[in-house]
Short mmCIF file of C-alpha atoms and ligand atoms in Angstrom, two decimals:
data_model
loop_
_atom_site.label_atom_id
_atom_site.label_comp_id
_atom_site.label_asym_id
_atom_site.label_seq_id
_atom_site.Cartn_x
_atom_site.Cartn_y
_atom_site.Cartn_z
CA MET A 1 -12.25 -51.52 7.94
CA ARG A 2 -11.86 -47.93 9.07
CA ALA A 3 -8.73 -46.55 7.88
CA PRO A 4 -8.17 -42.93 9.11
CA LEU A 5 -5.64 -41.26 6.70
CA SER A 6 -4.09 -38.29 7.95
CA ALA A 7 -2.15 -35.66 6.13
CA PRO A 8 -0.56 -32.22 7.49
CA CYS A 9 -2.03 -29.34 5.23
CA GLU A 10 -1.09 -25.83 5.13
CA ALA A 11 -1.95 -24.25 1.65
CA PRO A 12 -5.03 -22.47 0.51
CA PRO A 13 -8.15 -24.67 -0.87
CA HIS A 14 -7.92 -26.09 -4.20
CA PRO A 15 -10.04 -24.25 -6.78
CA ARG A 16 -12.51 -26.80 -8.26
CA ALA A 17 -13.06 -26.45 -12.13
CA GLY A 18 -13.82 -28.85 -14.92
CA THR A 19 -14.65 -32.45 -15.02
CA LEU A 20 -13.52 -34.72 -12.27
CA GLY A 21 -11.38 -37.53 -13.36
CA SER A 22 -11.58 -41.10 -12.18
CA GLY A 23 -8.65 -43.19 -11.14
CA TYR A 24 -6.88 -40.19 -9.86
CA LEU A 25 -3.74 -40.88 -7.87
CA GLY A 26 -3.78 -44.43 -8.70
CA ILE A 27 -5.81 -45.25 -5.62
CA THR A 28 -5.86 -49.22 -5.45
CA LEU A 29 -9.12 -49.57 -3.12
CA ALA A 30 -11.19 -51.49 -5.65
CA GLY A 31 -11.43 -55.07 -4.70
CA SER A 32 -9.94 -54.41 -1.16
CA PRO A 33 -11.55 -55.06 2.18
CA VAL A 34 -11.26 -51.26 2.73
CA TRP A 35 -15.04 -49.99 3.23
CA ARG A 36 -14.62 -46.69 5.25
CA ILE A 37 -11.74 -44.09 5.40
CA PHE A 38 -11.50 -41.40 7.88
CA LEU A 39 -9.67 -38.32 6.52
CA VAL A 40 -8.32 -36.50 9.50
CA GLY A 41 -5.42 -34.16 9.14
CA GLY A 42 -4.07 -31.64 10.04
CA GLU A 43 -7.05 -30.02 8.75
CA PRO A 44 -8.16 -31.82 5.48
CA LEU A 45 -10.14 -29.17 3.93
CA ILE A 46 -7.23 -26.98 3.67
CA TRP A 47 -5.40 -29.34 1.87
CA PRO A 48 -5.50 -28.69 -2.04
CA PRO A 49 -5.87 -32.39 -3.24
CA ILE A 50 -8.66 -33.24 -0.87
CA LEU A 51 -11.72 -33.08 -3.18
CA ASP A 52 -9.78 -34.91 -5.77
CA ILE A 53 -8.76 -37.86 -3.11
CA ILE A 54 -12.40 -37.68 -1.86
CA GLU A 55 -13.48 -38.34 -5.27
CA ALA A 56 -11.26 -41.02 -6.11
CA ILE A 57 -12.00 -42.86 -2.92
CA LYS A 58 -15.82 -42.64 -3.55
CA ASN A 59 -15.57 -43.82 -7.05
CA ASN A 60 -13.97 -47.04 -5.57
CA GLY A 61 -17.17 -47.57 -3.49
CA VAL A 62 -15.70 -46.67 -0.20
CA GLU A 63 -17.12 -44.39 2.39
CA VAL A 64 -15.46 -41.17 3.54
CA ALA A 65 -15.83 -39.66 6.88
CA LEU A 66 -14.32 -36.23 7.05
CA CYS A 67 -12.97 -34.74 10.23
CA THR A 68 -12.81 -30.92 10.13
CA ASN A 69 -12.34 -27.82 12.28
CA GLY A 70 -15.50 -26.64 10.47
CA ILE A 71 -14.18 -23.16 9.24
CA ARG A 72 -14.09 -24.06 5.47
CA LEU A 73 -17.64 -25.46 5.70
CA ASN A 74 -18.46 -21.57 5.57
CA GLN A 75 -17.28 -21.60 1.91
CA PRO A 76 -20.27 -22.64 -0.27
CA ASP A 77 -18.16 -24.14 -3.07
CA ILE A 78 -16.52 -26.52 -0.56
CA THR A 79 -19.65 -27.28 1.14
CA ALA A 80 -21.38 -27.87 -2.30
CA TRP A 81 -18.63 -30.41 -3.34
CA ILE A 82 -18.74 -32.30 0.01
CA ILE A 83 -22.28 -33.06 -0.52
CA ARG A 84 -22.20 -33.60 -4.46
CA LEU A 85 -19.20 -36.23 -3.94
CA GLY A 86 -21.50 -37.90 -1.30
CA VAL A 87 -19.22 -37.83 1.53
CA ASP A 88 -20.85 -39.92 3.91
CA ALA A 89 -20.19 -38.18 7.28
CA VAL A 90 -18.61 -34.92 8.43
CA SER A 91 -17.24 -34.66 12.04
CA VAL A 92 -16.70 -31.14 13.21
CA SER A 93 -14.57 -30.37 16.37
CA LEU A 94 -16.03 -28.21 18.82
CA ASP A 95 -15.29 -28.27 22.54
CA SER A 96 -17.93 -25.95 24.42
CA THR A 97 -21.00 -24.23 24.32
CA ASP A 98 -19.29 -21.25 25.51
CA PRO A 99 -17.55 -19.40 22.60
CA ALA A 100 -14.60 -18.05 24.74
CA ALA A 101 -13.84 -21.39 26.48
CA ASN A 102 -13.68 -23.16 23.13
CA ASP A 103 -11.65 -20.50 21.41
CA HIS A 104 -9.18 -20.25 24.44
CA TYR A 105 -8.00 -23.77 24.15
CA ARG A 106 -8.71 -23.97 20.57
CA PRO A 107 -7.10 -20.82 19.14
CA SER A 108 -7.12 -20.35 15.26
CA ARG A 109 -3.89 -18.87 13.61
CA HIS A 110 -3.97 -15.15 13.98
CA ASP A 111 -7.22 -15.58 15.96
CA ALA A 112 -8.98 -15.17 12.64
CA HIS A 113 -11.73 -17.82 13.12
CA GLY A 114 -13.38 -19.38 16.20
CA TRP A 115 -16.54 -20.68 17.72
CA CYS A 116 -18.91 -18.49 15.66
CA ASP A 117 -17.35 -19.73 12.38
CA VAL A 118 -17.37 -23.42 13.43
CA VAL A 119 -21.08 -23.28 14.29
CA SER A 120 -22.04 -21.23 11.07
CA GLY A 121 -20.02 -23.86 9.31
CA ILE A 122 -22.14 -26.81 10.71
CA ARG A 123 -25.01 -24.77 9.93
CA CYS A 124 -24.24 -24.14 6.23
CA LEU A 125 -23.45 -27.81 5.79
CA LEU A 126 -26.79 -28.95 7.37
CA ALA A 127 -28.74 -26.27 5.45
CA GLY A 128 -27.19 -27.51 2.18
CA ARG A 129 -27.56 -31.15 2.33
CA ALA A 130 -30.90 -32.68 1.13
CA SER A 131 -33.42 -34.10 3.69
CA GLY A 132 -32.30 -37.79 4.42
CA ARG A 133 -29.24 -37.49 2.24
CA PRO A 134 -25.54 -37.61 3.16
CA PRO A 135 -23.35 -36.45 4.80
CA ARG A 136 -24.27 -37.27 8.14
CA VAL A 137 -23.09 -34.50 10.32
CA GLY A 138 -21.90 -34.85 13.85
CA VAL A 139 -19.83 -32.88 16.66
CA TYR A 140 -16.74 -34.25 18.47
CA THR A 141 -16.01 -32.46 21.88
CA VAL A 142 -12.54 -33.10 23.50
CA ILE A 143 -13.20 -33.29 27.26
CA THR A 144 -10.93 -31.96 29.76
CA ARG A 145 -10.78 -31.26 33.40
CA ARG A 146 -12.07 -27.76 32.56
CA ASN A 147 -15.29 -28.66 30.50
CA LEU A 148 -16.86 -31.76 32.28
CA SER A 149 -20.07 -30.23 32.22
CA GLN A 150 -19.85 -30.10 28.32
CA ILE A 151 -20.10 -33.89 28.28
CA HIS A 152 -23.75 -33.28 28.49
CA GLU A 153 -24.39 -29.65 27.37
CA MET A 154 -22.46 -30.19 24.04
CA GLY A 155 -24.95 -33.07 23.33
CA VAL A 156 -27.90 -30.92 23.89
CA PHE A 157 -26.40 -28.26 21.60
CA ALA A 158 -25.59 -30.70 18.90
CA VAL A 159 -29.30 -31.60 19.00
CA GLU A 160 -30.18 -27.97 18.73
CA LEU A 161 -28.05 -27.42 15.72
CA GLY A 162 -29.70 -30.40 14.01
CA CYS A 163 -26.62 -32.72 14.03
CA ASP A 164 -27.01 -36.52 13.58
CA TYR A 165 -24.11 -37.71 16.11
CA TYR A 166 -22.09 -36.69 18.85
CA VAL A 167 -19.00 -38.15 20.30
CA PRO A 168 -17.38 -36.50 23.61
CA GLN A 169 -13.58 -37.84 23.65
CA PRO A 170 -11.09 -37.59 26.39
CA VAL A 171 -8.25 -35.35 25.96
CA SER A 172 -5.24 -36.83 25.22
CA LEU A 173 -1.67 -35.09 26.13
CA ALA A 174 1.71 -36.33 26.63
CA ALA A 175 2.90 -36.22 30.19
CA ASP A 176 5.29 -33.38 29.17
CA HIS A 177 2.91 -31.37 27.38
CA PRO A 178 2.63 -27.79 28.90
CA LEU A 179 -1.19 -28.24 29.33
CA HIS A 180 -1.24 -31.56 30.70
CA ALA A 181 -1.56 -30.91 34.32
CA GLU A 182 -4.23 -28.31 33.59
CA LEU A 183 -6.38 -30.14 31.32
CA SER A 184 -5.66 -34.01 31.47
CA LEU A 185 -8.42 -36.00 33.27
CA THR A 186 -7.15 -38.03 36.33
CA ALA A 187 -8.50 -40.38 38.82
CA ALA A 188 -9.88 -37.54 40.69
CA ASP A 189 -12.09 -36.74 37.96
CA HIS A 190 -13.42 -40.25 37.54
CA ALA A 191 -16.76 -39.95 39.39
CA ALA A 192 -17.56 -36.68 37.71
CA VAL A 193 -16.95 -37.95 34.15
CA ALA A 194 -18.80 -41.02 34.93
CA SER A 195 -21.91 -39.13 36.23
CA ALA A 196 -21.59 -36.60 33.18
CA LEU A 197 -21.59 -39.71 30.80
CA ASP A 198 -24.32 -41.21 32.70
CA ARG A 199 -26.57 -37.91 32.29
CA LEU A 200 -25.83 -37.82 28.69
CA TYR A 201 -26.58 -41.39 27.91
CA SER A 202 -29.71 -41.29 30.00
CA ALA A 203 -31.05 -37.97 28.52
CA GLY A 204 -32.54 -40.05 25.70
CA LEU A 205 -31.28 -37.13 23.13
CA PRO A 206 -32.41 -37.50 19.53
CA LEU A 207 -29.18 -38.27 18.03
CA ALA A 208 -26.61 -41.09 17.75
CA LEU A 209 -24.06 -41.69 20.42
CA PRO A 210 -21.17 -44.09 20.44
CA ASP A 211 -21.98 -47.52 21.72
CA ARG A 212 -22.32 -47.63 25.58
CA SER A 213 -19.20 -49.65 25.91
CA TYR A 214 -17.34 -46.64 24.60
CA THR A 215 -17.93 -45.05 28.16
CA ARG A 216 -16.14 -47.93 29.79
CA ARG A 217 -13.08 -47.25 27.72
CA PHE A 218 -13.47 -43.34 28.12
CA LEU A 219 -13.38 -43.93 32.10
CA ALA A 220 -10.59 -46.83 31.71
CA SER A 221 -8.33 -44.08 29.94
CA ILE A 222 -8.31 -41.68 32.66
CA THR A 223 -7.66 -44.36 35.46
CA ALA A 224 -5.06 -46.21 34.01
CA ASP A 225 -2.14 -45.33 31.35
CA THR A 226 -2.89 -48.63 29.64
CA GLY A 227 -4.90 -51.82 29.72
CA ARG A 228 -5.89 -54.92 27.89
CA VAL A 229 -8.79 -54.99 25.27
CA PRO A 230 -9.56 -58.66 24.32
CA GLY A 231 -10.43 -59.14 20.51
CA CYS A 232 -9.59 -55.34 19.66
CA PHE A 233 -10.65 -54.25 16.29
CA GLY A 234 -7.21 -52.47 15.85
CA GLY A 235 -5.26 -54.04 12.90
CA ARG A 236 -8.22 -56.13 11.94
CA GLU A 237 -11.05 -53.80 11.13
CA LEU A 238 -9.08 -50.35 11.53
CA PHE A 239 -5.80 -49.28 10.65
CA PHE A 240 -4.03 -45.82 11.28
CA ILE A 241 -2.05 -44.38 8.66
CA GLU A 242 0.11 -41.36 9.14
CA PRO A 243 1.12 -38.64 6.45
CA ASP A 244 4.52 -40.59 5.72
CA GLY A 245 2.49 -43.61 4.66
CA SER A 246 3.15 -45.43 7.85
CA VAL A 247 0.54 -48.27 8.55
CA TRP A 248 -0.26 -49.03 12.16
CA ASP A 249 -2.62 -51.44 13.72
CA CYS A 250 -4.09 -48.59 15.77
CA PRO A 251 -3.12 -45.05 17.12
CA SER A 252 -2.04 -46.36 20.47
CA SER A 253 1.38 -44.70 20.97
CA LEU A 254 2.23 -47.81 23.21
CA LYS A 255 1.34 -50.26 20.24
CA ILE A 256 3.46 -48.02 17.89
CA ALA A 257 6.34 -47.82 19.98
CA ALA A 258 6.13 -51.79 20.51
CA THR A 259 6.03 -52.35 16.81
CA SER A 260 9.45 -53.89 15.70
CA PRO A 261 11.32 -52.40 12.58
CA GLY A 262 10.48 -55.88 10.86
CA GLN A 263 6.60 -55.34 11.37
CA ARG A 264 6.55 -51.76 10.01
CA ARG A 265 4.42 -51.48 7.12
CA ASN A 266 3.91 -48.35 4.46
CA ILE A 267 1.41 -47.82 1.82
CA ARG A 268 4.20 -46.74 -0.54
CA GLY A 269 4.36 -49.29 -3.50
CA ARG A 270 1.33 -51.51 -2.26
CA THR A 271 -1.99 -52.11 -3.01
CA ALA A 272 -4.90 -51.78 -0.53
CA ALA A 273 -5.71 -55.32 -1.27
CA GLY A 274 -2.10 -56.45 -0.52
CA LEU A 275 -1.80 -54.35 2.48
CA PHE A 276 -5.16 -55.07 4.40
CA ALA A 277 -5.84 -58.60 3.28
CA THR A 278 -3.42 -59.96 5.79
CA GLY A 279 -5.61 -62.71 7.10
CA PRO A 280 -6.53 -63.37 10.81
CA ARG A 281 -4.38 -61.49 13.27
CA CYS A 282 -3.91 -61.53 16.82
CA THR A 283 -5.75 -58.59 18.34
CA ASP A 284 -5.87 -59.16 21.84
CA CYS A 285 -4.23 -56.00 22.73
CA SER A 286 -2.58 -55.09 25.95
CA LEU A 287 -1.37 -51.86 24.89
CA PHE A 288 -4.69 -49.85 25.05
CA SER A 289 -3.87 -46.21 25.46
CA HIS A 290 -5.59 -42.88 25.72
CA ASP A 291 -4.85 -42.36 22.18
CA CYS A 292 -6.96 -45.25 21.16
CA VAL A 293 -10.29 -44.16 22.68
CA ASN A 294 -10.80 -41.57 20.06
CA MET A 295 -11.00 -44.29 17.36
CA TRP A 296 -13.72 -46.36 19.27
CA PRO A 297 -16.52 -47.12 16.78
CA PRO A 298 -19.27 -44.49 16.97
C1 SAM B 1 -6.51 -33.87 15.30
S1 SAM B 1 -7.96 -33.38 14.79
C2 SAM B 1 -7.82 -33.23 13.27
C3 SAM B 1 -9.01 -32.94 12.35
C4 SAM B 1 -9.58 -31.52 12.11
N1 SAM B 1 -8.39 -30.54 11.96
C5 SAM B 1 -10.22 -31.00 13.40
O1 SAM B 1 -9.91 -29.90 14.06
O2 SAM B 1 -11.20 -31.65 13.89
C6 SAM B 1 -8.91 -34.94 14.89
C7 SAM B 1 -9.61 -34.91 16.00
O3 SAM B 1 -8.82 -34.99 17.20
C8 SAM B 1 -9.13 -34.22 18.29
N2 SAM B 1 -8.02 -33.91 18.99
C9 SAM B 1 -7.17 -33.01 18.78
N3 SAM B 1 -6.38 -32.76 19.70
C10 SAM B 1 -6.83 -33.77 20.58
C11 SAM B 1 -6.15 -34.04 21.98
N4 SAM B 1 -5.12 -33.64 22.45
N5 SAM B 1 -6.89 -35.07 22.78
C12 SAM B 1 -7.94 -35.59 22.29
N6 SAM B 1 -8.35 -35.39 21.02
C13 SAM B 1 -7.74 -34.38 20.28
C14 SAM B 1 -10.05 -33.24 17.42
O4 SAM B 1 -10.89 -32.54 18.39
C15 SAM B 1 -10.57 -33.99 16.35
O5 SAM B 1 -11.77 -34.47 16.78
#
């Protein structure tokens, strides 16, 4: 099971000191089928309790994958804790080998940080971990009409940095988003995206890429708003949890909209074993959406 837990976070980092407690926050993962949690955000590394939560999850024998903008990886105390707590994977968002292009579409608040900080953050983490030890470090790149060449180039760059995995992901923007027309991939981009994905997968780069079936989902998401996924893992091996505790089968906005009030669930007052040990479910999904592609197993 892969259950991304997202949380909005705006506060400065929590200063770490003293002994780490166990059982913090009453996490109920032990004895549940949950084996990996993706901590997504917002930006998890500026959320004060994040290190305590990671510790509590790890103490329950569950893997942690942290998805971050990479800026806080420049803080030696944060990076040291990530390594010491045994975080299993750190995925860093970076959209281009061109600093200006990345920072144009991914501006930081007050323009205080950008591409250089993300790259140095990745380097700090890679330099800090012991050889062959966790975390695995990867790059996630959002692909738009404006950066198709980056599908391959960012893979090469991730290798140069020394990363372990790389995931190009299609941009997902609502139809009324101001950048939708400028950035969203369309059927007109299909051939170019297919060719760029082929180039990436044929390059034999020494790093992990998502299973090749991911490229079919990537391409499907840009030619149709929805589709059917027989035997989808959403709601069986993966759940999507929002900051208010809502538990969904997957992040598909179509599936979420189609979930009746009676089917809605929340983590509040529940145990992980009770919530996720629900037995066989119908997972033939006809509500595939571009929101789903980012969750495809790498
Ligand atoms: C929402 S972010 C949150 C985690 C972290 N703050 C970060 O910047 O990576 C999680 C993932 O979603 C990706 N993402 C953000 N906006 C997106 C969009 N409109 N379409 C597709 N992926 C997006 C990010 O690049 C990142 O890989």
